[in-house]
Amino acid sequence: MKFKNKTVWITGASSGIGEEMAYAFAKEGANLILSARRETALKAVKAKCPKPDQVFLLPLDLMKEDEMPAKVQMALTKVPQIDVLVNNGGISQRAKVLETDMEVYHRLMDVNYFGTVALTKALLPHFIANQSGQFVVTSSLMGKFSAPFRSGYAGAKHALHGFFDGLRSEYYDDGVRVTMICPGYVSTDISRNSLSGSGDKHGEMDEKTAQGITAKECAEKIVKATYKQKEEVYIGKTEILAIYMKRFFPSLLSKIVRKVQVK
Ligand SMILES: NC(=O)c1ccc[n+]([C@@H]2O[C@H](COP(=O)([O-])OP(=O)(O)OC[C@H]3O[C@@H](n4cnc5c(N)ncnc54)[C@H](OP(=O)(O)O)[C@@H]3O)[C@@H](O)[C@H]2O)c1
């Protein structure tokens, strides 16, 4: 029971990796706060947790950054202490640069970056007051390099690394820890829910995403990395080798990314 008597708050908990993280953290004894926009889906996740009475639902929309301080206050009326915030809610993109409206670029930044930054900033004083707390962030391999059809998504995920690496160094002495999670392909609805160039749902399951690891496997690895307070982890199949290629042979990776089918 790695998280007994700990409270873990997960955003994007209504489906995919976030949903599986709810089950995996609950299995390790954690009390949960689950957030996303779809309350009905959150209720279904709560019902499937081993102890639903230890699960609180707090629907929120990451697009509404002004509401994040109030959401933190609400969370702290439900539980006395929050130990871990898993910033997992996010949305991807499937369109080339010239086909992507500026409004879509803003939406990708608002959900993936500014909403996460606002929620994190609102919770940080609580962690500092406790001299303890951990931010876990579901970034992506797209937070470390980029690929076709994902320029805005990769931009937002790269920005998360800049923000959280800075926060980690500023508040380390206050007991605040940061764990960046970089998954490769995980078989969820991420590509179906992705934004097209005009902002509609892409609506299609990518072949590579379908062949990815399961959300359950990804979630279990995230729970382990959180427990060990790892600074950054890469989760997936052979695609994670691209991280090392980017570091040591960047132009080789560029060539490969240009040629392989990334959808
Ligand atoms: N699957 C992959 O291959 C993969 C790879 C690398 C990284 N990731 C990252 O993993 C995270 C989870 O994605 P997933 O694969 O599990 O896909 P998913 O099933 O589409 O889950 C996305 C989650 O984010 C929530 N969300 C989306 N927009 C939101 C908003 N405006 N406000 C609050 N919550 C919002 C969704 O809930 P509601 O719709 O109910 O709001 C849902 O719970 C994302 O950050 C994604 O970028 C996924």
Tab-separated table of C-alpha atoms and ligand atoms in Angstrom:
chain	number	residue	atom	x	y	z
A	1	MET	CA	0.000	0.000	0.000
A	2	LYS	CA	2.365	2.692	-1.295
A	3	PHE	CA	-0.138	5.554	-0.970
A	4	LYS	CA	-2.063	4.622	2.194
A	5	ASN	CA	-3.444	7.755	3.914
A	6	LYS	CA	-2.243	9.909	1.000
A	7	THR	CA	-4.550	11.995	-1.190
A	8	VAL	CA	-3.912	12.018	-4.922
A	9	TRP	CA	-5.738	14.513	-7.180
A	10	ILE	CA	-5.905	13.434	-10.844
A	11	THR	CA	-7.061	15.634	-13.739
A	12	GLY	CA	-8.246	14.000	-16.959
A	13	ALA	CA	-9.589	11.140	-14.828
A	14	SER	CA	-12.733	10.522	-16.888
A	15	SER	CA	-11.042	8.253	-19.468
A	16	GLY	CA	-7.820	6.685	-20.741
A	17	ILE	CA	-4.615	6.985	-18.704
A	18	GLY	CA	-6.225	9.170	-16.011
A	19	GLU	CA	-9.029	6.668	-15.431
A	20	GLU	CA	-6.533	3.804	-15.096
A	21	MET	CA	-4.407	5.924	-12.749
A	22	ALA	CA	-7.459	6.313	-10.510
A	23	TYR	CA	-7.718	2.516	-10.187
A	24	ALA	CA	-3.949	2.054	-9.794
A	25	PHE	CA	-3.533	4.737	-7.078
A	26	ALA	CA	-6.689	3.471	-5.306
A	27	LYS	CA	-5.241	-0.051	-5.299
A	28	GLU	CA	-2.234	1.395	-3.438
A	29	GLY	CA	-4.534	2.807	-0.757
A	30	ALA	CA	-4.825	6.441	-1.929
A	31	ASN	CA	-7.799	8.699	-1.326
A	32	LEU	CA	-8.689	10.315	-4.627
A	33	ILE	CA	-9.940	13.576	-6.043
A	34	LEU	CA	-10.954	13.064	-9.664
A	35	SER	CA	-11.355	15.911	-12.156
A	36	ALA	CA	-12.328	16.352	-15.816
A	37	ARG	CA	-15.244	18.059	-17.590
A	38	ARG	CA	-17.593	15.030	-17.926
A	39	GLU	CA	-19.140	14.453	-14.511
A	40	THR	CA	-21.109	11.365	-15.588
A	41	ALA	CA	-17.928	9.652	-16.772
A	42	LEU	CA	-16.195	10.611	-13.500
A	43	LYS	CA	-19.094	9.061	-11.534
A	44	ALA	CA	-18.625	5.798	-13.461
A	45	VAL	CA	-14.879	5.788	-12.625
A	46	LYS	CA	-15.621	6.454	-8.948
A	47	ALA	CA	-18.077	3.527	-8.856
A	48	LYS	CA	-15.376	1.194	-10.228
A	49	CYS	CA	-12.797	2.189	-7.585
A	50	PRO	CA	-12.256	-0.319	-4.733
A	51	LYS	CA	-13.472	2.167	-2.064
A	52	PRO	CA	-15.799	4.699	-3.743
A	53	ASP	CA	-16.382	6.477	-0.404
A	54	GLN	CA	-12.707	7.544	-0.529
A	55	VAL	CA	-13.172	9.178	-3.943
A	56	PHE	CA	-14.278	12.815	-4.327
A	57	LEU	CA	-15.359	14.254	-7.656
A	58	LEU	CA	-14.395	17.777	-8.628
A	59	PRO	CA	-15.388	18.518	-12.236
A	60	LEU	CA	-13.364	21.271	-13.885
A	61	ASP	CA	-12.521	22.663	-17.307
A	62	LEU	CA	-8.821	23.386	-17.832
A	63	MET	CA	-9.823	26.063	-20.388
A	64	LYS	CA	-11.164	28.142	-17.461
A	65	GLU	CA	-7.893	29.044	-15.744
A	66	ASP	CA	-9.550	31.762	-13.586
A	67	GLU	CA	-11.575	29.050	-11.816
A	68	MET	CA	-8.539	27.063	-10.619
A	69	PRO	CA	-7.982	28.866	-7.255
A	70	ALA	CA	-11.654	28.193	-6.336
A	71	LYS	CA	-11.266	24.532	-7.366
A	72	VAL	CA	-8.301	24.186	-5.003
A	73	GLN	CA	-10.340	25.741	-2.169
A	74	MET	CA	-13.185	23.292	-2.919
A	75	ALA	CA	-10.756	20.357	-2.898
A	76	LEU	CA	-9.448	21.441	0.508
A	77	THR	CA	-12.988	21.436	1.928
A	78	LYS	CA	-13.212	17.730	0.970
A	79	VAL	CA	-9.800	16.612	2.293
A	80	PRO	CA	-7.463	18.148	4.905
A	81	GLN	CA	-4.296	17.561	2.873
A	82	ILE	CA	-3.387	16.924	-0.756
A	83	ASP	CA	-0.145	14.988	-1.303
A	84	VAL	CA	0.036	14.545	-5.076
A	85	LEU	CA	-1.489	16.462	-8.001
A	86	VAL	CA	-1.370	14.500	-11.258
A	87	ASN	CA	-1.711	17.039	-14.077
A	88	ASN	CA	-2.933	14.601	-16.701
A	89	GLY	CA	-5.853	16.279	-18.528
A	90	GLY	CA	-4.949	17.121	-22.097
A	91	ILE	CA	-5.908	17.203	-25.748
A	92	SER	CA	-3.902	16.445	-28.899
A	93	GLN	CA	-3.879	17.671	-32.496
A	94	ARG	CA	-3.906	16.069	-35.934
A	95	ALA	CA	-3.273	18.763	-38.551
A	96	LYS	CA	-0.390	20.373	-40.419
A	97	VAL	CA	0.711	23.913	-39.554
A	98	LEU	CA	-0.952	25.729	-42.493
A	99	GLU	CA	-4.201	23.828	-41.910
A	100	THR	CA	-4.389	24.720	-38.198
A	101	ASP	CA	-6.391	27.812	-37.195
A	102	MET	CA	-4.751	30.105	-34.630
A	103	GLU	CA	-7.763	29.511	-32.368
A	104	VAL	CA	-6.777	25.819	-32.274
A	105	TYR	CA	-3.176	26.688	-31.307
A	106	HIS	CA	-4.568	28.813	-28.451
A	107	ARG	CA	-6.900	26.022	-27.323
A	108	LEU	CA	-4.023	23.502	-27.255
A	109	MET	CA	-1.996	25.884	-25.072
A	110	ASP	CA	-4.974	26.767	-22.849
A	111	VAL	CA	-5.868	23.150	-22.012
A	112	ASN	CA	-2.439	21.493	-21.998
A	113	TYR	CA	-0.353	24.351	-20.590
A	114	PHE	CA	-2.155	27.366	-19.053
A	115	GLY	CA	-4.880	25.318	-17.313
A	116	THR	CA	-2.220	23.067	-15.800
A	117	VAL	CA	-0.045	26.028	-14.795
A	118	ALA	CA	-3.035	27.781	-13.165
A	119	LEU	CA	-4.067	24.700	-11.157
A	120	THR	CA	-0.460	24.059	-10.102
A	121	LYS	CA	0.090	27.681	-9.010
A	122	ALA	CA	-3.137	27.598	-6.993
A	123	LEU	CA	-2.114	24.415	-5.139
A	124	LEU	CA	1.560	25.277	-4.624
A	125	PRO	CA	1.060	27.361	-1.409
A	126	HIS	CA	-0.633	24.316	0.194
A	127	PHE	CA	2.395	22.141	-0.637
A	128	ILE	CA	4.778	24.810	0.689
A	129	ALA	CA	2.762	25.172	3.924
A	130	ASN	CA	3.014	21.386	4.404
A	131	GLN	CA	6.696	21.383	3.309
A	132	SER	CA	5.651	18.388	1.203
A	133	GLY	CA	3.860	17.711	-2.073
A	134	GLN	CA	4.427	16.273	-5.534
A	135	PHE	CA	3.361	17.454	-8.966
A	136	VAL	CA	3.171	14.624	-11.511
A	137	VAL	CA	2.726	15.815	-15.091
A	138	THR	CA	1.631	13.699	-18.036
A	139	SER	CA	3.724	15.253	-20.756
A	140	SER	CA	4.543	13.068	-23.789
A	141	LEU	CA	7.446	12.025	-25.973
A	142	MET	CA	6.107	15.064	-27.884
A	143	GLY	CA	7.369	17.133	-24.943
A	144	LYS	CA	10.923	16.081	-25.871
A	145	PHE	CA	10.834	16.176	-29.687
A	146	SER	CA	8.167	16.822	-32.320
A	147	ALA	CA	6.508	15.101	-35.263
A	148	PRO	CA	4.123	15.892	-38.132
A	149	PHE	CA	0.486	16.881	-37.397
A	150	ARG	CA	1.287	17.736	-33.758
A	151	SER	CA	3.114	21.113	-33.869
A	152	GLY	CA	0.775	22.823	-31.375
A	153	TYR	CA	0.461	19.798	-29.101
A	154	ALA	CA	4.244	19.316	-29.032
A	155	GLY	CA	4.700	23.047	-28.395
A	156	ALA	CA	2.391	22.905	-25.368
A	157	LYS	CA	4.036	19.750	-24.000
A	158	HIS	CA	7.543	21.255	-24.453
A	159	ALA	CA	6.330	24.330	-22.529
A	160	LEU	CA	5.317	22.122	-19.590
A	161	HIS	CA	8.938	20.945	-19.229
A	162	GLY	CA	10.193	24.534	-19.123
A	163	PHE	CA	7.659	25.502	-16.467
A	164	PHE	CA	8.004	22.432	-14.246
A	165	ASP	CA	11.813	22.197	-14.442
A	166	GLY	CA	11.868	25.804	-13.197
A	167	LEU	CA	9.325	25.128	-10.435
A	168	ARG	CA	11.287	22.049	-9.323
A	169	SER	CA	14.443	24.057	-8.790
A	170	GLU	CA	12.645	26.967	-7.057
A	171	TYR	CA	10.725	24.927	-4.464
A	172	TYR	CA	12.925	21.887	-3.871
A	173	ASP	CA	13.926	23.167	-0.413
A	174	ASP	CA	10.195	23.471	0.456
A	175	GLY	CA	9.762	19.727	0.006
A	176	VAL	CA	8.033	20.103	-3.384
A	177	ARG	CA	8.870	17.434	-5.977
A	178	VAL	CA	8.117	17.213	-9.714
A	179	THR	CA	7.774	14.049	-11.799
A	180	MET	CA	7.523	14.464	-15.581
A	181	ILE	CA	5.924	11.501	-17.378
A	182	CYS	CA	6.638	11.111	-21.103
A	183	PRO	CA	4.545	8.324	-22.645
A	184	GLY	CA	4.909	7.181	-26.253
A	185	TYR	CA	1.919	5.488	-27.859
A	186	VAL	CA	-0.796	4.479	-25.387
A	187	SER	CA	-3.980	2.865	-26.645
A	188	THR	CA	-6.635	5.411	-25.574
A	189	ASP	CA	-9.095	7.731	-27.331
A	190	ILE	CA	-6.420	10.483	-27.520
A	191	SER	CA	-6.326	10.509	-31.344
A	192	ARG	CA	-10.142	10.343	-31.658
A	193	ASN	CA	-10.406	13.312	-29.257
A	194	SER	CA	-7.626	15.274	-31.021
A	195	LEU	CA	-8.371	18.630	-32.614
A	196	SER	CA	-8.455	18.927	-36.389
A	197	GLY	CA	-7.136	22.118	-38.019
A	198	SER	CA	-10.537	23.780	-37.644
A	199	GLY	CA	-11.007	22.636	-34.039
A	200	ASP	CA	-13.419	19.758	-34.685
A	201	LYS	CA	-12.784	16.317	-33.250
A	202	HIS	CA	-10.351	14.350	-35.444
A	203	GLY	CA	-12.567	11.327	-34.709
A	204	GLU	CA	-10.197	8.607	-35.940
A	205	MET	CA	-8.122	6.032	-34.086
A	206	ASP	CA	-4.484	6.185	-35.275
A	207	GLU	CA	-2.952	2.811	-36.099
A	208	LYS	CA	0.134	3.520	-33.959
A	209	THR	CA	-1.967	4.609	-30.983
A	210	ALA	CA	-4.095	1.453	-31.270
A	211	GLN	CA	-0.897	-0.635	-31.194
A	212	GLY	CA	0.495	1.206	-28.157
A	213	ILE	CA	0.768	-0.077	-24.600
A	214	THR	CA	-2.453	-0.264	-22.601
A	215	ALA	CA	-3.565	2.623	-20.413
A	216	LYS	CA	-3.436	0.225	-17.449
A	217	GLU	CA	0.236	-0.596	-18.038
A	218	CYS	CA	1.052	3.084	-18.461
A	219	ALA	CA	-0.855	3.988	-15.267
A	220	GLU	CA	0.925	1.322	-13.213
A	221	LYS	CA	4.304	2.652	-14.374
A	222	ILE	CA	3.243	6.204	-13.481
A	223	VAL	CA	2.266	5.076	-9.968
A	224	LYS	CA	5.707	3.468	-9.524
A	225	ALA	CA	7.535	6.571	-10.824
A	226	THR	CA	5.450	8.759	-8.491
A	227	TYR	CA	6.290	6.583	-5.496
A	228	LYS	CA	9.997	6.721	-6.337
A	229	GLN	CA	9.736	10.489	-6.937
A	230	LYS	CA	11.531	10.127	-10.275
A	231	GLU	CA	12.270	13.425	-12.024
A	232	GLU	CA	11.414	12.233	-15.556
A	233	VAL	CA	10.361	8.896	-17.048
A	234	TYR	CA	9.756	7.573	-20.574
A	235	ILE	CA	7.004	4.963	-20.954
A	236	GLY	CA	6.227	2.971	-24.090
A	237	LYS	CA	7.662	0.460	-26.549
A	238	THR	CA	10.622	1.022	-28.935
A	239	GLU	CA	9.447	4.580	-29.730
A	240	ILE	CA	11.071	5.760	-26.492
A	241	LEU	CA	14.489	5.150	-28.107
A	242	ALA	CA	13.781	8.347	-30.039
A	243	ILE	CA	14.510	10.289	-26.827
A	244	TYR	CA	18.111	9.081	-26.893
A	245	MET	CA	18.356	9.593	-30.640
A	246	LYS	CA	17.225	13.210	-30.181
A	247	ARG	CA	19.937	13.670	-27.548
A	248	PHE	CA	22.836	11.986	-29.352
A	249	PHE	CA	21.898	11.869	-33.082
A	250	PRO	CA	19.343	14.677	-33.612
A	251	SER	CA	19.607	14.883	-37.410
A	252	LEU	CA	19.131	11.131	-37.718
A	253	LEU	CA	15.911	11.446	-35.710
A	254	SER	CA	14.760	14.315	-37.970
A	255	LYS	CA	15.266	12.066	-41.014
A	256	ILE	CA	13.322	9.212	-39.415
A	257	VAL	CA	10.475	11.441	-38.232
A	258	ARG	CA	10.164	12.855	-41.797
A	259	LYS	CA	9.854	9.365	-43.262
A	260	VAL	CA	7.932	7.181	-40.813
A	261	GLN	CA	4.181	7.023	-40.611
A	262	VAL	CA	3.496	8.718	-37.279
A	263	LYS	CA	-0.321	8.520	-37.348
B	1	LIG	N1	-2.525	8.142	-25.393
B	1	LIG	C1	-1.313	8.501	-25.763
B	1	LIG	O1	-0.747	7.923	-26.708
B	1	LIG	C2	-0.588	9.589	-25.014
B	1	LIG	C3	0.783	9.714	-25.216
B	1	LIG	C4	1.483	10.713	-24.555
B	1	LIG	C5	0.819	11.557	-23.690
B	1	LIG	N2	-0.523	11.431	-23.494
B	1	LIG	C6	-1.175	12.359	-22.568
B	1	LIG	O2	-1.903	11.631	-21.623
B	1	LIG	C7	-2.935	12.450	-21.084
B	1	LIG	C8	-4.230	11.656	-21.034
B	1	LIG	O3	-4.635	11.355	-22.360
B	1	LIG	P1	-5.306	9.942	-22.768
B	1	LIG	O4	-4.395	9.275	-23.697
B	1	LIG	O5	-5.780	9.237	-21.577
B	1	LIG	O6	-6.537	10.460	-23.678
B	1	LIG	P2	-8.091	10.700	-23.345
B	1	LIG	O7	-8.758	9.409	-23.049
B	1	LIG	O8	-8.598	11.550	-24.469
B	1	LIG	O9	-8.056	11.526	-21.984
B	1	LIG	C9	-7.936	12.922	-21.936
B	1	LIG	C10	-8.452	13.375	-20.593
B	1	LIG	O10	-8.276	14.796	-20.501
B	1	LIG	C11	-9.506	15.394	-20.125
B	1	LIG	N3	-9.651	16.735	-20.708
B	1	LIG	C12	-9.603	17.081	-22.022
B	1	LIG	N4	-9.863	18.393	-22.150
B	1	LIG	C13	-10.076	18.865	-20.897
B	1	LIG	C14	-10.415	20.151	-20.368
B	1	LIG	N5	-10.616	21.222	-21.166
B	1	LIG	N6	-10.573	20.290	-19.034
B	1	LIG	C15	-10.399	19.216	-18.206
B	1	LIG	N7	-10.083	17.988	-18.640
B	1	LIG	C16	-9.930	17.821	-19.972
B	1	LIG	C17	-10.583	14.443	-20.665
B	1	LIG	O11	-11.782	14.542	-19.889
B	1	LIG	P3	-13.124	15.332	-20.307
B	1	LIG	O12	-13.318	15.164	-21.776
B	1	LIG	O13	-14.169	14.675	-19.457
B	1	LIG	O14	-12.861	16.752	-19.892
B	1	LIG	C18	-9.938	13.084	-20.414
B	1	LIG	O15	-10.195	12.651	-19.107
B	1	LIG	C19	-2.976	13.692	-21.963
B	1	LIG	O16	-2.326	14.762	-21.321
B	1	LIG	C20	-2.192	13.286	-23.203
B	1	LIG	O17	-1.598	14.373	-23.835
B	1	LIG	C21	-1.233	10.460	-24.131
